[in-house]
Coordinates of C-alpha atoms and ligand atoms in Angstrom, one line a residue:
X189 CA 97.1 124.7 124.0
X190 CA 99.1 121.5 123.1
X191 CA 97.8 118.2 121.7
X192 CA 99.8 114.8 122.0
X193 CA 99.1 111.4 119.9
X194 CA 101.3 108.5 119.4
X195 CA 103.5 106.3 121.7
X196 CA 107.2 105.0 120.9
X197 CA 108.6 108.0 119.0
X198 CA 109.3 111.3 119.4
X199 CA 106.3 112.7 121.1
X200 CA 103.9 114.1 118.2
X201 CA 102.6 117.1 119.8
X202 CA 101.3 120.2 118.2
X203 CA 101.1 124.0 119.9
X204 CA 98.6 126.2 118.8
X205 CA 99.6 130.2 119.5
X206 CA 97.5 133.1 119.0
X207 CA 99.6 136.5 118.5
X208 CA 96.8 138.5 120.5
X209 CA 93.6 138.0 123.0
X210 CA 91.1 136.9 120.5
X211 CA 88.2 139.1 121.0
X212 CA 85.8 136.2 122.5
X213 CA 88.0 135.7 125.0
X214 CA 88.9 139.4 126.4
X215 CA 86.0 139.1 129.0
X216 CA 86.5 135.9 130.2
X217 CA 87.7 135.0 133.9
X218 CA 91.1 134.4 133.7
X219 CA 92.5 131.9 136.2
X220 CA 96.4 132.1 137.9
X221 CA 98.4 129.7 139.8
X222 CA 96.4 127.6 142.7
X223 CA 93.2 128.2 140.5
X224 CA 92.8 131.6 141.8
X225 CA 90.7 134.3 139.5
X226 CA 93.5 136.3 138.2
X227 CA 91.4 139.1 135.8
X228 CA 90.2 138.4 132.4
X229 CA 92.5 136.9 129.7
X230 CA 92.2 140.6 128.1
X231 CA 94.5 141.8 130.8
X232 CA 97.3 139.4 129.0
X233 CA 97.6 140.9 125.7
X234 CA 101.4 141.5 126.2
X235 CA 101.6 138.0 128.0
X236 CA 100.1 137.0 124.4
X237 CA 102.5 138.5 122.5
X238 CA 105.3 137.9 124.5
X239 CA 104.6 133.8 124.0
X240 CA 104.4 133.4 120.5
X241 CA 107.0 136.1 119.9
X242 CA 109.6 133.5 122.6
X243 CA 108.4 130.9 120.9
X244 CA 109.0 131.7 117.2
X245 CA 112.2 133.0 118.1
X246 CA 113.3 129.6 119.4
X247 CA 112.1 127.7 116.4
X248 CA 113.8 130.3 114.3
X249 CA 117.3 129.8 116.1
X250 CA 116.6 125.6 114.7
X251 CA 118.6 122.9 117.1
X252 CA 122.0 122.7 117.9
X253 CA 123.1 121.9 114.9
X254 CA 121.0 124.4 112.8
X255 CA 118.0 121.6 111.8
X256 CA 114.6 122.6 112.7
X257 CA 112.7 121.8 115.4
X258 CA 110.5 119.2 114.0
X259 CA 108.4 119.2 117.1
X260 CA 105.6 120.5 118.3
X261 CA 104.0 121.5 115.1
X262 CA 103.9 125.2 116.0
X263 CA 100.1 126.3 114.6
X264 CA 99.4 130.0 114.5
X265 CA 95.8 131.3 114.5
X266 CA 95.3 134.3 111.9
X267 CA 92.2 136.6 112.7
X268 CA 91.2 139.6 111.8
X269 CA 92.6 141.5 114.3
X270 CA 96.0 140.2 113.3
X271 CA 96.5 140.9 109.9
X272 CA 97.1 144.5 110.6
X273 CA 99.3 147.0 110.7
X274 CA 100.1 146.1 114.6
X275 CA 100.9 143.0 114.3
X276 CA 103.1 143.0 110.8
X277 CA 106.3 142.5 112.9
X278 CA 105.2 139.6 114.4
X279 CA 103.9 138.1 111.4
X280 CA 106.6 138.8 109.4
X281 CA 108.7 136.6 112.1
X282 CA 106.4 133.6 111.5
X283 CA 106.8 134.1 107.6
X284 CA 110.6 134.5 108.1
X285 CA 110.3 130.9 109.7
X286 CA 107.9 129.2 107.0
X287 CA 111.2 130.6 104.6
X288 CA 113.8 129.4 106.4
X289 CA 112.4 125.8 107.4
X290 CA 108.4 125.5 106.1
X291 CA 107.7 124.5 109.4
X292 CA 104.8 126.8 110.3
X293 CA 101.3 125.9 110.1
X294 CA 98.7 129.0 109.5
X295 CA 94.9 128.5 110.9
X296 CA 92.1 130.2 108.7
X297 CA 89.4 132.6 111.1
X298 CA 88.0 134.5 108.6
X299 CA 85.9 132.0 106.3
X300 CA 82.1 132.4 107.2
X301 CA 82.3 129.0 108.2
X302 CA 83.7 129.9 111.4
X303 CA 83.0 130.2 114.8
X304 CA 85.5 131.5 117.5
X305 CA 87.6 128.8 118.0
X306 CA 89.7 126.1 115.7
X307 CA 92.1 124.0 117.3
X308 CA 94.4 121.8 114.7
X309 CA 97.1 119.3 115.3
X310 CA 99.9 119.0 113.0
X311 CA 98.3 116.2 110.9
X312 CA 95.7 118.2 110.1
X313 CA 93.2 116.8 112.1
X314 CA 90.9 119.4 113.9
X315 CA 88.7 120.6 116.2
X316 CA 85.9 123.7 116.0
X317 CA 83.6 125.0 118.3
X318 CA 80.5 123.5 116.1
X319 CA 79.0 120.5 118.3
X320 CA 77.6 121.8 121.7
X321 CA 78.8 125.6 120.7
X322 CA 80.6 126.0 123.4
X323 CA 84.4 126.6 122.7
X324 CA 85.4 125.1 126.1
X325 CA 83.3 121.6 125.8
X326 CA 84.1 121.4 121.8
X327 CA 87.8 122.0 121.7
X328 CA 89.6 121.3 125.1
X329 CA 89.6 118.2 127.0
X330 CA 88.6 116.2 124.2
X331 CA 90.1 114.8 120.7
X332 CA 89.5 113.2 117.6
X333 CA 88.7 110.0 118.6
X334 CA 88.9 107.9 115.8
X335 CA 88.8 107.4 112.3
X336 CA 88.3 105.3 108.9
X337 CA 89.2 106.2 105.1
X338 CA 87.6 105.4 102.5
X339 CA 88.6 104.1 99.2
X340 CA 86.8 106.4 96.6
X341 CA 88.7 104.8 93.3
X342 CA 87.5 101.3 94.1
X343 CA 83.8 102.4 94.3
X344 CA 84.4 104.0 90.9
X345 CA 85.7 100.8 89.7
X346 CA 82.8 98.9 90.9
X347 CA 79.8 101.4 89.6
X348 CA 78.1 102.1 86.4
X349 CA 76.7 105.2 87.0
X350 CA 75.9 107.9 90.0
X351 CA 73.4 105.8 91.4
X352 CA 76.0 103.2 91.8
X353 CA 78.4 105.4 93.5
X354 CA 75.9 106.6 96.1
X355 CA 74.7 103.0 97.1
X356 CA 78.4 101.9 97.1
X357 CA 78.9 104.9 99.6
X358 CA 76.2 103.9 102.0
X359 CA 77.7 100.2 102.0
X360 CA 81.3 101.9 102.4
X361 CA 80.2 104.1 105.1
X362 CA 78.1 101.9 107.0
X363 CA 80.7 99.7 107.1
X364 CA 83.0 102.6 108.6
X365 CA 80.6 103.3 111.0
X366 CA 80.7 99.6 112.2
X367 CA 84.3 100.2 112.5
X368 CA 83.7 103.5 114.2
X369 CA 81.1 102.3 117.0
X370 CA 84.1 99.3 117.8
X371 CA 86.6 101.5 118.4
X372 CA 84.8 104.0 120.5
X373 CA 83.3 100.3 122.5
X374 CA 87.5 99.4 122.8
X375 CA 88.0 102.8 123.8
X376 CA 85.8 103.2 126.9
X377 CA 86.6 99.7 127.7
X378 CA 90.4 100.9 128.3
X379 CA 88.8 104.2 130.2
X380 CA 86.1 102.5 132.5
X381 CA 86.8 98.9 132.8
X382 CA 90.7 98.9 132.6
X383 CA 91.7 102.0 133.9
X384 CA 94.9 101.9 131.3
X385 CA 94.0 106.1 130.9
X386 CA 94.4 107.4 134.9
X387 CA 95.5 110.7 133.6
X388 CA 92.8 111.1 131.3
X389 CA 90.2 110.0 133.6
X390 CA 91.0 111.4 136.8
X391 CA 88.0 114.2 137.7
X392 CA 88.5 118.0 137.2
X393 CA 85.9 120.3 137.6
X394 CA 83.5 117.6 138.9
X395 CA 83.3 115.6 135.6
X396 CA 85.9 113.2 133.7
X397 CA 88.9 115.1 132.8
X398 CA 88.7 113.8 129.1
X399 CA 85.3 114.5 128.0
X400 CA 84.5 111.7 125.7
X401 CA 81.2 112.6 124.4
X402 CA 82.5 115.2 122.8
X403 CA 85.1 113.4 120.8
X404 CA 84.5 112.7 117.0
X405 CA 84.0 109.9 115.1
X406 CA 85.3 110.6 111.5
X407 CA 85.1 109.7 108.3
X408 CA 88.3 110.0 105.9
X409 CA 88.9 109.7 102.5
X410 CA 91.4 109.1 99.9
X411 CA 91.7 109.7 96.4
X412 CA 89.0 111.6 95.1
X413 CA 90.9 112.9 92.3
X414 CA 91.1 109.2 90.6
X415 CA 87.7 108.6 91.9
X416 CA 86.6 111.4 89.3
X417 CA 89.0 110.1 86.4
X418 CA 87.6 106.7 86.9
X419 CA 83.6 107.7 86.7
X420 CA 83.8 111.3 85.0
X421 CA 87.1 110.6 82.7
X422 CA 88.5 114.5 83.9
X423 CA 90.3 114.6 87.5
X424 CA 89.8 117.3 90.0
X425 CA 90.7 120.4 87.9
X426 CA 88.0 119.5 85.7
X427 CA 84.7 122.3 86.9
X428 CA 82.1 119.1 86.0
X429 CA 84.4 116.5 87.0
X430 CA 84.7 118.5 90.3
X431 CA 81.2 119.6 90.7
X432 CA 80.9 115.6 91.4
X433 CA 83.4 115.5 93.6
X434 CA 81.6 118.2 95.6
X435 CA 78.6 116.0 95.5
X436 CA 80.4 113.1 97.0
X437 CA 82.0 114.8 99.5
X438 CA 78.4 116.8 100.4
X439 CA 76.5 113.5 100.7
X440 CA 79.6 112.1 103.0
X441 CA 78.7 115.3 104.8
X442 CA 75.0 114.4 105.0
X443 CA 75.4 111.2 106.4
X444 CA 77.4 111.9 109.3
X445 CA 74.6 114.7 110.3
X446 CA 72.1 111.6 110.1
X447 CA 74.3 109.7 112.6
X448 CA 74.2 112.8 115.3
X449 CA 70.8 112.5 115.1
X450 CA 70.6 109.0 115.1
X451 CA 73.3 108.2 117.6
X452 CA 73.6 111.7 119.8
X453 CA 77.5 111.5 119.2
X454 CA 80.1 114.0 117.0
X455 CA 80.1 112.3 113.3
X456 CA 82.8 114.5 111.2
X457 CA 83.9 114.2 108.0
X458 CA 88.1 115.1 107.0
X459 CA 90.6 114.4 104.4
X460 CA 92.8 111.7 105.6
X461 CA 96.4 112.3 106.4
X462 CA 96.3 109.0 104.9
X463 CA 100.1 108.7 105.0
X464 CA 100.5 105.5 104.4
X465 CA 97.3 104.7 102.8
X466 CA 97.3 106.3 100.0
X467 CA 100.3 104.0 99.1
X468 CA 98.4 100.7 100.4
X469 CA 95.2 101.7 98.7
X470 CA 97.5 102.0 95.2
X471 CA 99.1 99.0 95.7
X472 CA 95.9 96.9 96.8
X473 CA 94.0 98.5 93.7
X474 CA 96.9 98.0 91.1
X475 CA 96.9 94.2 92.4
X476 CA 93.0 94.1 92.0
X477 CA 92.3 95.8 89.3
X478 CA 95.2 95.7 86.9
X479 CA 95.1 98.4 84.3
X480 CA 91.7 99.5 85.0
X481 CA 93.2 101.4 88.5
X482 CA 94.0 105.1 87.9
X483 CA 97.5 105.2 89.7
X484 CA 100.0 108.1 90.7
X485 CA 103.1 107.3 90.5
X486 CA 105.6 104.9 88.9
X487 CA 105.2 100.7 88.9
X488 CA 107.9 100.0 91.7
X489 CA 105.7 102.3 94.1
X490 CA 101.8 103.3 93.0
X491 CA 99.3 105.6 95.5
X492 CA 96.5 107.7 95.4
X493 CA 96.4 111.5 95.1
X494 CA 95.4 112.6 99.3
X495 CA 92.0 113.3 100.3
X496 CA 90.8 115.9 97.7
X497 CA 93.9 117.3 96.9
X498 CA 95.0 118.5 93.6
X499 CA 97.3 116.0 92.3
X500 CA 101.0 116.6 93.4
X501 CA 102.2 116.8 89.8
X502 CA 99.6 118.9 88.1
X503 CA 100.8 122.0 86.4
X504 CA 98.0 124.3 87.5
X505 CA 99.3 127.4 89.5
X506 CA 98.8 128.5 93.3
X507 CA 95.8 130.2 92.7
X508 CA 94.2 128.1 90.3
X509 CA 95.0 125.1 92.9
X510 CA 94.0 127.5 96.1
X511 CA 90.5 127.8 93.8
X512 CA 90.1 124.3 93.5
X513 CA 90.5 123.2 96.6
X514 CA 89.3 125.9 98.9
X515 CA 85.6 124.3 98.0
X516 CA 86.9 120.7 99.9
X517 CA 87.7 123.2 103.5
X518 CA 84.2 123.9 104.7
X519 CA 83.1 120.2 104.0
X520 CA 85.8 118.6 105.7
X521 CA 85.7 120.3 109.3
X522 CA 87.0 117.2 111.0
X523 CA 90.7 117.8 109.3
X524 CA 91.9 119.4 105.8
X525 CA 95.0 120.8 104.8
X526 CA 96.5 123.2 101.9
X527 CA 99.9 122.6 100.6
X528 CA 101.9 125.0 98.9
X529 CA 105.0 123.2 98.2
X530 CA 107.4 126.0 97.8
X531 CA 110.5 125.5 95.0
X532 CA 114.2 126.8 96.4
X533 CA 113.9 130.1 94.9
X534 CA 110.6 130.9 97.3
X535 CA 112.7 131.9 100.3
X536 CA 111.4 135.8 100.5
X537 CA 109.3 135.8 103.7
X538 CA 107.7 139.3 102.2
X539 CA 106.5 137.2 99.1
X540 CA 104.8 134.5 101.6
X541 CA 103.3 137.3 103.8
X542 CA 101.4 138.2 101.1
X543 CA 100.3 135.1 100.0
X544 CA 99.2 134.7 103.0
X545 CA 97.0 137.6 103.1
X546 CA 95.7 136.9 99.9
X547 CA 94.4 133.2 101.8
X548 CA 93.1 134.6 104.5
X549 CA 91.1 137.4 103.3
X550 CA 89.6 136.0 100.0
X551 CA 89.7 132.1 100.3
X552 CA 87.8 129.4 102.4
X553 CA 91.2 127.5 102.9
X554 CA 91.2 126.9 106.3
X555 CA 94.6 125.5 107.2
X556 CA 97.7 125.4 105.3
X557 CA 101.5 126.0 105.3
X558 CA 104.3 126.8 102.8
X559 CA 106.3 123.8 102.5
X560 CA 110.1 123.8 101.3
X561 CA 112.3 120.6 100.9
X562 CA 115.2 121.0 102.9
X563 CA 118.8 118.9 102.7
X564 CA 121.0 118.7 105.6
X565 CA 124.6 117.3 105.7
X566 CA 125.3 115.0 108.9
X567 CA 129.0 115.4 108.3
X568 CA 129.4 119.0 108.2
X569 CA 126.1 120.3 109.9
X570 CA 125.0 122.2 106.2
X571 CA 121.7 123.4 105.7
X572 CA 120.8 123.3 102.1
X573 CA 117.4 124.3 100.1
X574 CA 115.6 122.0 98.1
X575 CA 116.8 117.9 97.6
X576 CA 120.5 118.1 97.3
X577 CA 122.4 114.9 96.6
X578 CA 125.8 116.3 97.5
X579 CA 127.0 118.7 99.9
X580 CA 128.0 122.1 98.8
X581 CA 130.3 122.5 101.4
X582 CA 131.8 119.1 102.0
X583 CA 131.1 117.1 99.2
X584 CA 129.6 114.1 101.1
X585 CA 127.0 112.1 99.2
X586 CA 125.4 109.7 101.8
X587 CA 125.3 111.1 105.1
X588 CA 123.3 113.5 103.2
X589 CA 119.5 114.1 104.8
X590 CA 115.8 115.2 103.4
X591 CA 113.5 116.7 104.8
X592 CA 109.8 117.6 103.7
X593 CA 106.4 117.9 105.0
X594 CA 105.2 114.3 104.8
X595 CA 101.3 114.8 105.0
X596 CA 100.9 117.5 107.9
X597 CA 104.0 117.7 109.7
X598 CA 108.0 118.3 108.7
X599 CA 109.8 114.8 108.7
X600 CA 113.2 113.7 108.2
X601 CA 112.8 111.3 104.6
X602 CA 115.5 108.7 105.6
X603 CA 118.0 109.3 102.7
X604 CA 121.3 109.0 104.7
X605 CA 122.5 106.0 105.6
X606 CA 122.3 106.3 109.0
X607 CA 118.9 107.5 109.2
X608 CA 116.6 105.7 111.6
X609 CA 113.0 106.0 109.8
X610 CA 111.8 107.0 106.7
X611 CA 109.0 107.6 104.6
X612 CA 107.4 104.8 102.7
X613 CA 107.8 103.6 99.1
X614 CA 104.7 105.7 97.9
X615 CA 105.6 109.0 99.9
X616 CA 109.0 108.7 98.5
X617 CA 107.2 108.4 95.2
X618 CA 105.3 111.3 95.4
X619 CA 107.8 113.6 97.0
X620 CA 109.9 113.1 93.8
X621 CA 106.5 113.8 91.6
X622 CA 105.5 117.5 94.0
X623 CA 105.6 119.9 91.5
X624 CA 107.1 123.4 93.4
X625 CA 105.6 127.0 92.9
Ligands
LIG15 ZN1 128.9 118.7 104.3

């Protein structure tokens, strides 16, 4: 299945493949060309396979020029059944590909906290078969519909103790739900009164094509590691200071259970991609706040640490850091991410395979990918590991290109000169501070 969000670029799309039938599905009608019952999807194991193995091969090959494919954010599912003996060639392929350009996402099935289905787009936003419990109704036809991040430092900066925190929480979040109930009003506007959405509302299956009910309406966050420095004095990697950080993100949790209740619609609660808010939030907090704001960062270009990330400078190791933030996944089912930012040496796809196996089975991570900085020379088409300021080939210093994993998805960093985009002054920032295993 593919998802789609965002106008005026290059279409941000994200494919999520499955190396086999998933057992839930074997049974199920299968339908062919001109809606006609064609068997049960079990009959299409080698279809399956067939897929993602195309697929993976094409992203491994990289574009014309040997860059990767940046797009769709290629998402593989990893159950059970996969991580066998069967399956180790395909896998491997995948792992060869996270190596050779980080691009690959992997999706957790194994954590108790699932159901049958997971669907992810590239950001890391997501969507599981835990509102009506039906996969169909909770994952297809329907998106994330909106959603509004909250600043966690400034509500440290503005309380005494826990109590403070809490009632500053309600305020913040009621305020996001305000927000929220606005944007969902705007949005059925554009699909019943304005009809600016034909393709989304035309009828399939006599009901709307886009099943709006089932959408959620989130609530983000962003730094909760300075949130904890600023009212326990330890960040994240601190057991108390965390254990607070849990309770934050629990009560977050409880109150958007209280609004299905109250309001009958799909509350969720994720870890903001928050690319460019993390950086804002900084800079508005540095302005405000002076010294008293906990910053990442250098003076020229301050930001948050993401969601409940570890920070992206902290010396702990993989597993410690897998540990720490493995207890963020199962509260933050509307969107959550892992990085592993991987150093230039980490290129063994064996090594990765591993690690992965190690996630799957014996961690609640539920998403996460291996990311590698990559360096590309305009001039000579080079491909280089890690952030190179000069070709090894050519020589050129300019036209020389980055690329990284921005907050979800691979992106070009805008280093050459004739780069069209780039990241912002706090990304930038805090590429230069990711510490690589
Ligand atoms: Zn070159």
């Amino acid at each position: 299945m593919a998802y789609a969000a965002r106008g005026s670029q290059v279409p941000f799309t994200s494919i999520n493949l499955e190396f086999t039938v998933p057992k839930f599905l074997e049974d199920v009608p299968a339908y062919g060309p001109k809606g006609k019952l064609a068997g049960v999807y079990g009959d299409y194991e080698e279809e399956t396979r067939i897929l993602q193995r195309a697929f993976t091969e094409t992203l491994l090959d990289g574009d014309s020029d040997g860059k990767p494919h940046l797009f769709p954010n290629t998402i593989y599912a990893l159950r059970d059944k996969v991580l066998t003996d069967e399956f180790e060639e395909d896998v491997r392929r995948v792992h060869e590909l996270s190596a050779k350009y980080g691009s690959s996402y992997f999706v957790n099935m194994f954590p108790s906290y699932r159901g049958d289905m997971a669907n992810y787009m590239g950001c890391r936003t997501s969507l599981n078969d835990n509102w009506t419990g039906d996969w169909e109704q909770d994952c297809f036809r329907t998106g994330n519909l909106a959603y509004v991040t909250l600043n966690l430092p400034r509500i440290a900066y503005n309380s005494r103790d826990d109590n403070d925190v809490f009632d500053y929480l309600d305020s913040y979040m009621h305020l996001a739900e305000e927000v929220l109930m606005l944007r969902r009003e705007q949005a059925m506007n554009c699909l019943d009164n304005y009809n600016l959405l034909p393709f989304l509302t035309q009828e399939a299956e006599g009901e709307r094509y886009y099943r709006v009910n089932n959408a959620t309406l989130s609530f983000g966050f962003v730094g909760l590691n300075e949130m904890l420095m600023a009212h326990c004095g330890e960040g994240i990697e601190d057991p108390d200071a965390r254990k607070f950080g849990l309770k934050v993100i629990k009560y977050m949790n409880k109150r958007a259970d209280e609004l299905k209740e109250e309001t009958g619609l799909r509350w969720s609660v994720l870890q903001t991609p928050a690319e460019s808010t993390a950086y804002r939030f900084g800079m508005l907090d540095k302005e405000k706040y002076g010294d008293k704001a906990i910053l990442q960062g250098d003076d020229v270009a301050s930001y948050y640490t993401n969601s409940s990330h570890v920070p992206v400078n902290s010396d702990v190791l993989l597993p410690e850091k897998i540990k720490i933030e493995e207890k963020f996944h199962p509260l933050t089912l509307g969107g959550h991410i892992f990085h592993a930012f991987m150093g230039e040496a980490y290129s063994d796809p064996d090594s990765l395979m591993s690690l992965t196996n190690k996630i799957a089975k014996n961690s609640d991570i539920g998403f996460w990918a291996y990311s590698s900085a990559l360096s590309f020379c305009i001039k000579c088409k080079t491909l280089m590991k890690g952030l190179q300021t000069q070709c090894g080939t050519c020589g050129e210093e300019t036209e020389v290109e980055w690329y990284d994993r921005i907050t979800g998805y691979v992106q070009q960093v805008g280093r050459s000169r004739s780069a069209s985009g780039g990241w912002n002054p706090g990304k930038m920032r805090e590429l230069m501070d990711r510490k690589r295993f």
